[in-house]
Coordinates of C-alpha atoms in Angstrom, one line a residue:
X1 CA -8.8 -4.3 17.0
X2 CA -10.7 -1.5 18.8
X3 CA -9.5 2.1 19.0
X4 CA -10.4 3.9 22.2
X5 CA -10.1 8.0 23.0
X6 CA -8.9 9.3 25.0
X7 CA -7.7 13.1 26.0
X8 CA -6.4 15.5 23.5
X9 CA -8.0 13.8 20.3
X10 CA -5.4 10.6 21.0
X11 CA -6.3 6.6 19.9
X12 CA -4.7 4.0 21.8
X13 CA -5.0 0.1 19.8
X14 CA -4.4 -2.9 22.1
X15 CA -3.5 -5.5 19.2
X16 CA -3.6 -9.0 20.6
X17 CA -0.7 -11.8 19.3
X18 CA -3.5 -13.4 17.7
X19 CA -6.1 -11.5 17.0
X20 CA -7.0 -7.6 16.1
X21 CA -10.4 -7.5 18.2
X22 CA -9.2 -7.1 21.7
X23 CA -10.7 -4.7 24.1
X24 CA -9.1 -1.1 23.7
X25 CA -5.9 -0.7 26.0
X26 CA -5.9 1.3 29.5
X27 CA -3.0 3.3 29.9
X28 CA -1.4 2.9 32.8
X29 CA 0.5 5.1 35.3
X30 CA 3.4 6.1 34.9
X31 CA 6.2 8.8 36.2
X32 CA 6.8 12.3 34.0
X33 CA 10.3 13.0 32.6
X34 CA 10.3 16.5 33.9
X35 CA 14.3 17.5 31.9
X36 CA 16.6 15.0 30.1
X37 CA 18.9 12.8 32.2
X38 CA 21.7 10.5 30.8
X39 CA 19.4 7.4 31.9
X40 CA 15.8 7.6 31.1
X41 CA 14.0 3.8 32.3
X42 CA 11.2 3.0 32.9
X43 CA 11.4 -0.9 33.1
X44 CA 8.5 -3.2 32.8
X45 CA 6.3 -5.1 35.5
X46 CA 5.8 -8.1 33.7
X47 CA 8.2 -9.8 31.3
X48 CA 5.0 -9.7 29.1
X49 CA 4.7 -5.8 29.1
X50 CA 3.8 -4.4 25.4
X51 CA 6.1 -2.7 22.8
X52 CA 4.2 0.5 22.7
X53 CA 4.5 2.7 19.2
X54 CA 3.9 6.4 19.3
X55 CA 2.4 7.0 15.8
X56 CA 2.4 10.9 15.2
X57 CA 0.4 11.3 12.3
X58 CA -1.7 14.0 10.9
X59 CA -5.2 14.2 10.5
X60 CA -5.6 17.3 10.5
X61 CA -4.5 20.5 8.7
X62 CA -2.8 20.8 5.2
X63 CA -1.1 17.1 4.7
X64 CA -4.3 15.4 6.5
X65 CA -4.8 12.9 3.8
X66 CA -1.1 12.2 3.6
X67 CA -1.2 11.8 7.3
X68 CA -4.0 9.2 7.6
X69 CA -2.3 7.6 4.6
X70 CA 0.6 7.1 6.7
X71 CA -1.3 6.3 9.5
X72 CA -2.3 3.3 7.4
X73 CA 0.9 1.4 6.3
X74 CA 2.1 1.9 10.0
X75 CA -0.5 0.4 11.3
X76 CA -0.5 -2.5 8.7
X77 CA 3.5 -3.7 9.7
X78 CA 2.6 -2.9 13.1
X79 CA -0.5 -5.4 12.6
X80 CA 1.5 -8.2 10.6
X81 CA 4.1 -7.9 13.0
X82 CA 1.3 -9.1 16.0
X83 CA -0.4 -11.8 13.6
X84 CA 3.6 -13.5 13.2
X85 CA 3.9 -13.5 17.0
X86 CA 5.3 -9.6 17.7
X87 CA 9.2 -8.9 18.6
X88 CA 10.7 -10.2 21.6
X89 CA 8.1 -12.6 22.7
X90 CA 6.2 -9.3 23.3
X91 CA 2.6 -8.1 21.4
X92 CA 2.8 -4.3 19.9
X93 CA 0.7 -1.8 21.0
X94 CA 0.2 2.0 19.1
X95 CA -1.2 4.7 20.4
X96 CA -1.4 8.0 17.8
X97 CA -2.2 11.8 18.4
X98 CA -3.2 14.4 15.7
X99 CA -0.2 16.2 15.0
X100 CA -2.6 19.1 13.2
X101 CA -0.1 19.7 10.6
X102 CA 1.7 22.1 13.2
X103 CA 5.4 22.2 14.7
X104 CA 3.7 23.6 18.2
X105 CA 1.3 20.5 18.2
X106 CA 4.1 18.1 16.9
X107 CA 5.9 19.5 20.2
X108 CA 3.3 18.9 22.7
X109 CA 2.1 15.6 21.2
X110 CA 6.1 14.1 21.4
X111 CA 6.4 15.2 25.2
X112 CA 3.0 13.5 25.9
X113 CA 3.9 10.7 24.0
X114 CA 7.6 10.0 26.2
X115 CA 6.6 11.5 29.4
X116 CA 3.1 9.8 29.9
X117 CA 2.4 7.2 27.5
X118 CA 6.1 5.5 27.4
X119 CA 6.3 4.9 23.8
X120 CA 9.4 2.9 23.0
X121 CA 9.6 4.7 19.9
X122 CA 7.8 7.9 17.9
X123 CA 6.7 7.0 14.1
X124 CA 4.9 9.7 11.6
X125 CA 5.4 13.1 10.0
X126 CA 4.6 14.9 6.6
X127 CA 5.1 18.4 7.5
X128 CA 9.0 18.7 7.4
X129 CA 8.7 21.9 10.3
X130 CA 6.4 19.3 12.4
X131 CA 9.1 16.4 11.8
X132 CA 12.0 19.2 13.0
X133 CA 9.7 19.8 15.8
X134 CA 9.2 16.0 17.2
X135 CA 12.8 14.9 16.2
X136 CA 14.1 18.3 18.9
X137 CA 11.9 16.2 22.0
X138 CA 13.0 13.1 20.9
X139 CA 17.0 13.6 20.8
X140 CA 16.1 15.6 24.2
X141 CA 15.0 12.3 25.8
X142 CA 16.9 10.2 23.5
X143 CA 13.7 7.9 22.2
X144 CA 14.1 6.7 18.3
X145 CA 12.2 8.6 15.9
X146 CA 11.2 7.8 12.0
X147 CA 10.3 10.7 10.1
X148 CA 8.3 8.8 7.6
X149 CA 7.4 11.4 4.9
X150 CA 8.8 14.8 5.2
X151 CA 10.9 15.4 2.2
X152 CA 12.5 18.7 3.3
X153 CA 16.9 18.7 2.8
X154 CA 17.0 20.5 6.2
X155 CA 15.7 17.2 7.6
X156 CA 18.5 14.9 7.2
X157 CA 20.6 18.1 7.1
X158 CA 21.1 20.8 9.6
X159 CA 18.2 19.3 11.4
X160 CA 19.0 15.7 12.2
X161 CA 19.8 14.0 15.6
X162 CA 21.2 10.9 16.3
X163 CA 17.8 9.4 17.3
X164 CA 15.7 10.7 13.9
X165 CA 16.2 8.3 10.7
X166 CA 14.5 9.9 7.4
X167 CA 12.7 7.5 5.4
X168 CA 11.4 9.2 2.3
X169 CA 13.6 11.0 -0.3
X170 CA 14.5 14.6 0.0
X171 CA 13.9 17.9 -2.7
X172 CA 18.0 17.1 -3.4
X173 CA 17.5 13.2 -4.2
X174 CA 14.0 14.6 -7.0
X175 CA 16.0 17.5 -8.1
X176 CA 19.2 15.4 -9.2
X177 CA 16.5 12.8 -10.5
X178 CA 14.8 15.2 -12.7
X179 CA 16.9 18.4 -13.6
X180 CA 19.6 17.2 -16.0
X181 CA 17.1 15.4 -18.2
X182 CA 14.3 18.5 -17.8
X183 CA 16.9 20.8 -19.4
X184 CA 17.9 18.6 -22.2
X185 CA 14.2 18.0 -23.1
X186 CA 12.4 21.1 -22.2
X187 CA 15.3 24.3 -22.1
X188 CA 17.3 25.9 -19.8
X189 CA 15.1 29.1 -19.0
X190 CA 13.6 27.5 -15.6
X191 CA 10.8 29.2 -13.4
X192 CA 11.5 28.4 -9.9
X193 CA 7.6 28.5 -7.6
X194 CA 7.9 27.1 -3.9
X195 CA 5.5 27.0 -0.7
X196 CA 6.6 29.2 1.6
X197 CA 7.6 26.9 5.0
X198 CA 10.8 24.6 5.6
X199 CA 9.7 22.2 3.0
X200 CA 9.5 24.4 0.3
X201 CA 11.7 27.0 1.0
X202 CA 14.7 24.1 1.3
X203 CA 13.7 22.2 -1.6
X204 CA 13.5 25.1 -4.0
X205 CA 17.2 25.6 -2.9
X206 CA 18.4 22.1 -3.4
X207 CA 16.5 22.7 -7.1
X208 CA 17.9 26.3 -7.8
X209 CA 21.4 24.3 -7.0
X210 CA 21.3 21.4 -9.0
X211 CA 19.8 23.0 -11.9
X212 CA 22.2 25.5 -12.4
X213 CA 24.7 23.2 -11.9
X214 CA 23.6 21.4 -14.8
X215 CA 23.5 24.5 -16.9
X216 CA 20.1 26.2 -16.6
X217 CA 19.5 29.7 -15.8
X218 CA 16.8 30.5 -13.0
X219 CA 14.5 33.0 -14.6
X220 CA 12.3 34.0 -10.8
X221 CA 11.5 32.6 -7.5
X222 CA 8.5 33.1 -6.6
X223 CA 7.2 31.9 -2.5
X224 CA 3.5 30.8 -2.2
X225 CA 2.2 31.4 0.9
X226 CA 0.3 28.0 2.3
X227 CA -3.2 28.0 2.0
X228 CA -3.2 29.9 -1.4
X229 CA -6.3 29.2 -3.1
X230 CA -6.3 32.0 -5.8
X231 CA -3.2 31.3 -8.3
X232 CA -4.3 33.7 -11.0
X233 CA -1.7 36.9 -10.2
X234 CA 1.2 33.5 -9.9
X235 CA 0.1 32.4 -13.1
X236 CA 0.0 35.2 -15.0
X237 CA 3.7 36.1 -13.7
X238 CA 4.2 32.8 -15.8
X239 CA 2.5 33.0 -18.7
X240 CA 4.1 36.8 -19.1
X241 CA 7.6 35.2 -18.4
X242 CA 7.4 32.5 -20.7
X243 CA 10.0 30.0 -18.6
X244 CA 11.0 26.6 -20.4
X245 CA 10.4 25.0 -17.5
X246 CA 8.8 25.7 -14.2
X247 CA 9.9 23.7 -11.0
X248 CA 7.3 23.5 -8.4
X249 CA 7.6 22.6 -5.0
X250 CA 4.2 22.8 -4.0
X251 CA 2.2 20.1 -1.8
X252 CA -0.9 18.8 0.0
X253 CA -4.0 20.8 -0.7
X254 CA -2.0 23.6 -2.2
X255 CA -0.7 21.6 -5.1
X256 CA -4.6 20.1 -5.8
X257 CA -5.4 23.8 -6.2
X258 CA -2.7 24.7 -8.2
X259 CA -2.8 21.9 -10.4
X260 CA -6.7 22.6 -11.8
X261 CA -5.9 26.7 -11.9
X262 CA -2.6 25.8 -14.5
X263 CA -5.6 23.7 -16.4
X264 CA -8.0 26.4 -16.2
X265 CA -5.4 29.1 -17.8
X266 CA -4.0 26.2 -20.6
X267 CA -0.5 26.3 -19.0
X268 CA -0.7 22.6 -18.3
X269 CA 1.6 21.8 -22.3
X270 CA 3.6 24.6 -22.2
X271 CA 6.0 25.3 -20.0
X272 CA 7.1 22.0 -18.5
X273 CA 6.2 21.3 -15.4
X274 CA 8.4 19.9 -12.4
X275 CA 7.2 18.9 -9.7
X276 CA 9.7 17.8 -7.0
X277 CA 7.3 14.9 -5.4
X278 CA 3.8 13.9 -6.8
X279 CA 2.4 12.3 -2.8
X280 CA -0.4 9.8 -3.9
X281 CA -3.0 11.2 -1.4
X282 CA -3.1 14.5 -2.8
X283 CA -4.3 13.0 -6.0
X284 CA -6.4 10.1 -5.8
X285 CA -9.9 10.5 -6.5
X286 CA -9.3 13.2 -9.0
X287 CA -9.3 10.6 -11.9
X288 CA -6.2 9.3 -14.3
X289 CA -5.6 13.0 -16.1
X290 CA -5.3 14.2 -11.9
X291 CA -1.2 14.0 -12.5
X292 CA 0.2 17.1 -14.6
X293 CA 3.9 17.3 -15.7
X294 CA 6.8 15.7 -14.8
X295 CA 7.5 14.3 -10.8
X296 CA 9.2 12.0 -8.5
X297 CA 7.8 9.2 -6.9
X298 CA 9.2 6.5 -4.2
X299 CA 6.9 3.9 -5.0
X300 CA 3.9 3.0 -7.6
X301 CA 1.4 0.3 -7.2
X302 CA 2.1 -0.8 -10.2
X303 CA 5.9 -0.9 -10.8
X304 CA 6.7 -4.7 -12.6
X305 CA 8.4 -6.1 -9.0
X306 CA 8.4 -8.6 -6.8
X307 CA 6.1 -8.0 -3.9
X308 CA 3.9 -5.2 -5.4
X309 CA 0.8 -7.3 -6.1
X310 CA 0.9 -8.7 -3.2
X311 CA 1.1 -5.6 -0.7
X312 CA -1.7 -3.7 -2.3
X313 CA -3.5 -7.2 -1.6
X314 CA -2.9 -7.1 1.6
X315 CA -3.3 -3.4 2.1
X316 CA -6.7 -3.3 0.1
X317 CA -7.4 -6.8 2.5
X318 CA -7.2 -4.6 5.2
X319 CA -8.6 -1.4 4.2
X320 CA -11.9 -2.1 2.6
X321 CA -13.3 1.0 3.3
X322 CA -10.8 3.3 2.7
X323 CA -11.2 5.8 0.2
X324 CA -8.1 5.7 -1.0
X325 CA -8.7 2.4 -2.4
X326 CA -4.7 2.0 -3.6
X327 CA -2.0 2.2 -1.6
X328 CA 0.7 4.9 -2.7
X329 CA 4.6 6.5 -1.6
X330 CA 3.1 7.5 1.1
X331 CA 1.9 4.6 3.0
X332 CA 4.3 2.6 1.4
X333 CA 6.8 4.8 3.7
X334 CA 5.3 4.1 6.4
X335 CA 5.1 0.5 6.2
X336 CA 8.5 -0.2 5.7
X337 CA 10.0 1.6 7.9
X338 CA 7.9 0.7 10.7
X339 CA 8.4 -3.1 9.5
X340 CA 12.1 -2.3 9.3
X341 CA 12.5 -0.5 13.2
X342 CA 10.6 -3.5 14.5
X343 CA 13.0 -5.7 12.6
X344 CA 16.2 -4.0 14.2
X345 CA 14.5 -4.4 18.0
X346 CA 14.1 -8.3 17.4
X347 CA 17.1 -8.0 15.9
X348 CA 19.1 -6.8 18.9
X349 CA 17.2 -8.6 21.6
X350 CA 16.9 -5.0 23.3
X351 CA 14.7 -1.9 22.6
X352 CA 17.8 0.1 24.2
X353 CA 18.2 3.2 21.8
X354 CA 22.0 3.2 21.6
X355 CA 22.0 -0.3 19.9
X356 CA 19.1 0.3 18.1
X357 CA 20.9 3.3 16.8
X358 CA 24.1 1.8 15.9
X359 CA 22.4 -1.6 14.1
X360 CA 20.6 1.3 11.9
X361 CA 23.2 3.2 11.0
X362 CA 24.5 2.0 7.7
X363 CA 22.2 -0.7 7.2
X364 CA 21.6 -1.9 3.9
X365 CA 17.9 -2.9 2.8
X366 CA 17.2 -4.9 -0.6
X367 CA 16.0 -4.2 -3.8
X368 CA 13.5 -7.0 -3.7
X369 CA 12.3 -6.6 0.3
X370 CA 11.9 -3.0 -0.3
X371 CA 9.9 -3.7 -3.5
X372 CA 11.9 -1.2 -5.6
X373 CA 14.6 -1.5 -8.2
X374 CA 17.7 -1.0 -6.6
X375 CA 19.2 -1.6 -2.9
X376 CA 18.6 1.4 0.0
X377 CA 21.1 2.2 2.2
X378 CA 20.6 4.4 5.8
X379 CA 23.7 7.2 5.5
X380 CA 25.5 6.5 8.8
X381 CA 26.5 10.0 8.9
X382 CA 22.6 11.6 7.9
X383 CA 20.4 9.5 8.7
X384 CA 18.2 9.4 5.4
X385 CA 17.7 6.6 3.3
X386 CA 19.4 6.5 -0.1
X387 CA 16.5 5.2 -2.1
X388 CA 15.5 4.7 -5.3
X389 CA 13.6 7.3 -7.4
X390 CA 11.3 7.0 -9.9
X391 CA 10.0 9.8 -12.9
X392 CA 7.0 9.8 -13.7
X393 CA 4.5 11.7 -15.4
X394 CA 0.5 11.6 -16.2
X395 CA -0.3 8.3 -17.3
X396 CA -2.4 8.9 -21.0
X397 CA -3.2 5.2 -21.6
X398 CA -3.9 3.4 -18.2
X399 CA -4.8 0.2 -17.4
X400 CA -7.6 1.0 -15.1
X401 CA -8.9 3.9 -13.4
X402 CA -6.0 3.8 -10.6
X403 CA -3.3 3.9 -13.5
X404 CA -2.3 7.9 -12.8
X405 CA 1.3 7.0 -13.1
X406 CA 3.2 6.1 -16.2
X407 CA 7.0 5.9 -15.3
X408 CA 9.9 7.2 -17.2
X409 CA 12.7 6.6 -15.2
X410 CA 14.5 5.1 -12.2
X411 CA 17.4 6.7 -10.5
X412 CA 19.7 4.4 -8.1
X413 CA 20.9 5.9 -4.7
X414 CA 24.7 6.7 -5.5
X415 CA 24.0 8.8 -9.1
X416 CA 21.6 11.3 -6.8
X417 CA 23.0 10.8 -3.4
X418 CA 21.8 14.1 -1.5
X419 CA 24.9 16.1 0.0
X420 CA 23.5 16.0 3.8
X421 CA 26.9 15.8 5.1
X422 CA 28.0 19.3 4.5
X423 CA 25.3 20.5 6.9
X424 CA 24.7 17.8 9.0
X425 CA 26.2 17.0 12.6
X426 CA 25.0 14.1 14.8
X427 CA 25.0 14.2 18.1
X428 CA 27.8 12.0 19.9
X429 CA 26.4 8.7 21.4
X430 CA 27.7 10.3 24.8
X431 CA 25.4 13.6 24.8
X432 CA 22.4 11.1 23.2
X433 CA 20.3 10.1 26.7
X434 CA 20.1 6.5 27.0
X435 CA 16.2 5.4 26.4
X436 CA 14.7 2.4 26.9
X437 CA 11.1 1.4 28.2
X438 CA 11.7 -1.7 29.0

């Protein structure tokens, strides 16, 4: 497989049915969407015509890592998908854009990605204001769109469309997770610290909720502004307080910061620390002592299940130069919910939205294909997968020096169901556009 530039930082791949080292793909001509019509077609010249992927992953910016992480597991369903023959007697092409970590260049990169590139479908997001961002263009033009790893509430909340399905767990699904058995352990006198953007903001909310619901008091809330590399004035609000626990919802390079400043000061033992989501990327590399406190996961490379041993395998078959030498939630997101969109197409016989729509909605997934320990489930009326979530903390006797993880816990989908309903309103199939590429 070759990757070829072309304007505006963007990679198209031209993956061959039986092989990855075809010549890099020209992109051909095609008509701009200038509004969004009932019927948006663009139907194909040749019965042969590609199933083309717009993968919208970061590589820039804050969740960089994360993004390229993604970028990975997308890439590797995408690639198994070719080497068993593609979907519909057709090969699969990608082509990505740097989304920057930004809801203006999510924008931009979504309206280039319909409008001139024809992607069937849009794949990829971190950022939970660059998801929001991508998911507005693509219920304006009705094209399918996977927000693989933004974890904000709002996301599957007051922000879905009937063409966005939300792959990873949200703040809610960690909170319920974690906060019942955080108080019992640790106290109910709870410190509440948060990045300031949609993520953050949202998922300290879904915390502060669940938490006092099970009985603990919220001592402060305090908003870090992203990029904040000097935690010493936070931390000393903490150490003055003296909170039983504090819950942080705190990510990318932020949280790497964070996390060796609460070392530096000793407040790594006491208070507790919980952290909503611990994202593989932002960790690895920094040794098997890296993870600090108590955090959710989706996915570990070394949970006891049928299937793990084998994708890392596969993934570390394909990725032998990667730094990130073990793959984590994060491109374990991506995988399987690309390998499970291009599943529904072949599935339909059709890459027309509506039915793609309506054969998602509801769908049940297994315990053992997902590799996890209980069934998933896509919320007809949210559009996030009900998942399985794992507690974990820093691992103090691992196996090898990839063993950051030991887990505590696993929580099935119906005891920490997230409440998206209340705030979520899809779209009706007759004011979704009908999209289909042909």
């Amino acid at each position: 497989m070759t990757e070829k530039k072309i304007p505006n930082g963007t990679t198209l791949s031209k993956v061959t049915r039986r092989s990855f080292l075809g010549g890099a793909a020209a992109i051909g001509t095609s008509s701009a969407f200038m509004g969004p019509w009932k019927h948006n077609r663009v139907y194909a010249a040749a019965s042969d015509k590609p199933i083309k992927i717009g993968l919208t992953h970061d590589a820039s910016g804050q969740f960089a890592n994360s993004g390229q992480a993604e970028k990975r597991g997308t890439i590797m369903a995408i690639d198994e998908a070719n080497e068993a023959g593609g979907i519909l007697g057709r090969k699969i092409e990608y082509v990505w854009m740097d989304t920057e970590t930004n809801p203006q260049t999510g924008t931009r990169v979504a309206e280039r990605m319909i409008t001139r590139e024809n992607a069937h479908f849009l794949i990829g997001a971190i950022q939970s204001g660059t998801a929001n961002a991508i998911s507005q263009v693509a219920q304006k033009y009705g094209c399918i769109y996977f927000n693989t790893n933004s974890s904000s509430p709002t996301e599957s909340g007051k922000n879905c469309h009937r063409v966005k399905f939300v792959w990873d767990g949200n703040g809610e699904n960690f909170s319920r997770a974690a906060a019942n058995n955080a108080i019992n352990a640790f106290g109910k006198n709870w410190l509440l610290i948060y990045n300031d953007y949609v993520w953050g903001q949202n998922t300290n909310a879904a915390t502060k909720k669940v938490a006092t619901g099970y009985g603990a008091t919220v001592m402060d809330e305090i908003a870090v502004p992203v990029g904040t590399r000097d935690w010493s004035s936070i931390l000393l609000k903490i150490q003055q307080a003296k909170p039983d626990v504090v819950a942080a919802a705190v990510g990318g390079d932020d949280f790497k910061v964070m996390r060796q400043q609460v070392r530096d000061m000793g407040l790594d033992g006491k208070p507790a620390w919980i952290n909503n989501q611990q994202d593989w990327p932002d960790i690895f590399g920094l040794g098997t002592d890296a993870a600090f406190g108590v955090f959710g996961t989706t996915w570990y490379h070394y949970l006891d299940l049928p299937g793990v041993a084998d994708f890392v395998k596969r993934y570390q078959s394909r990725y032998e130069t990667t730094r990130i030498t073990m793959p984590g939630n994060v491109t374990y997101n991506g995988y399987v919910a690309m390998r499970e969109l291009l599943r529904v197409t072949e599935e339909v016989g059709s890459t027309d939205n509506i039915k793609i729509i309506k054969a998602l909605e509801g769908r049940t997934m297994s315990a053992k294909d997902r590799m996890q320990h209980h069934d998933a489930v896509i919320d007809p009326t949210s559009h996030q997968v009900q998942q399985t979530i794992y507690l974990a903390e820093g691992n103090r006797n691992p196996r090898d020096d990839t063993d950051y993880f030991k887990i505590l816990s696993n929580s099935d989908p119906v005891s920490i169901r997230a409440d998206a309903n209340a705030t979520c309103g899809l779209e009706a199939y007759a004011d979704t556009p009908n999209y289909d590429q042909g």
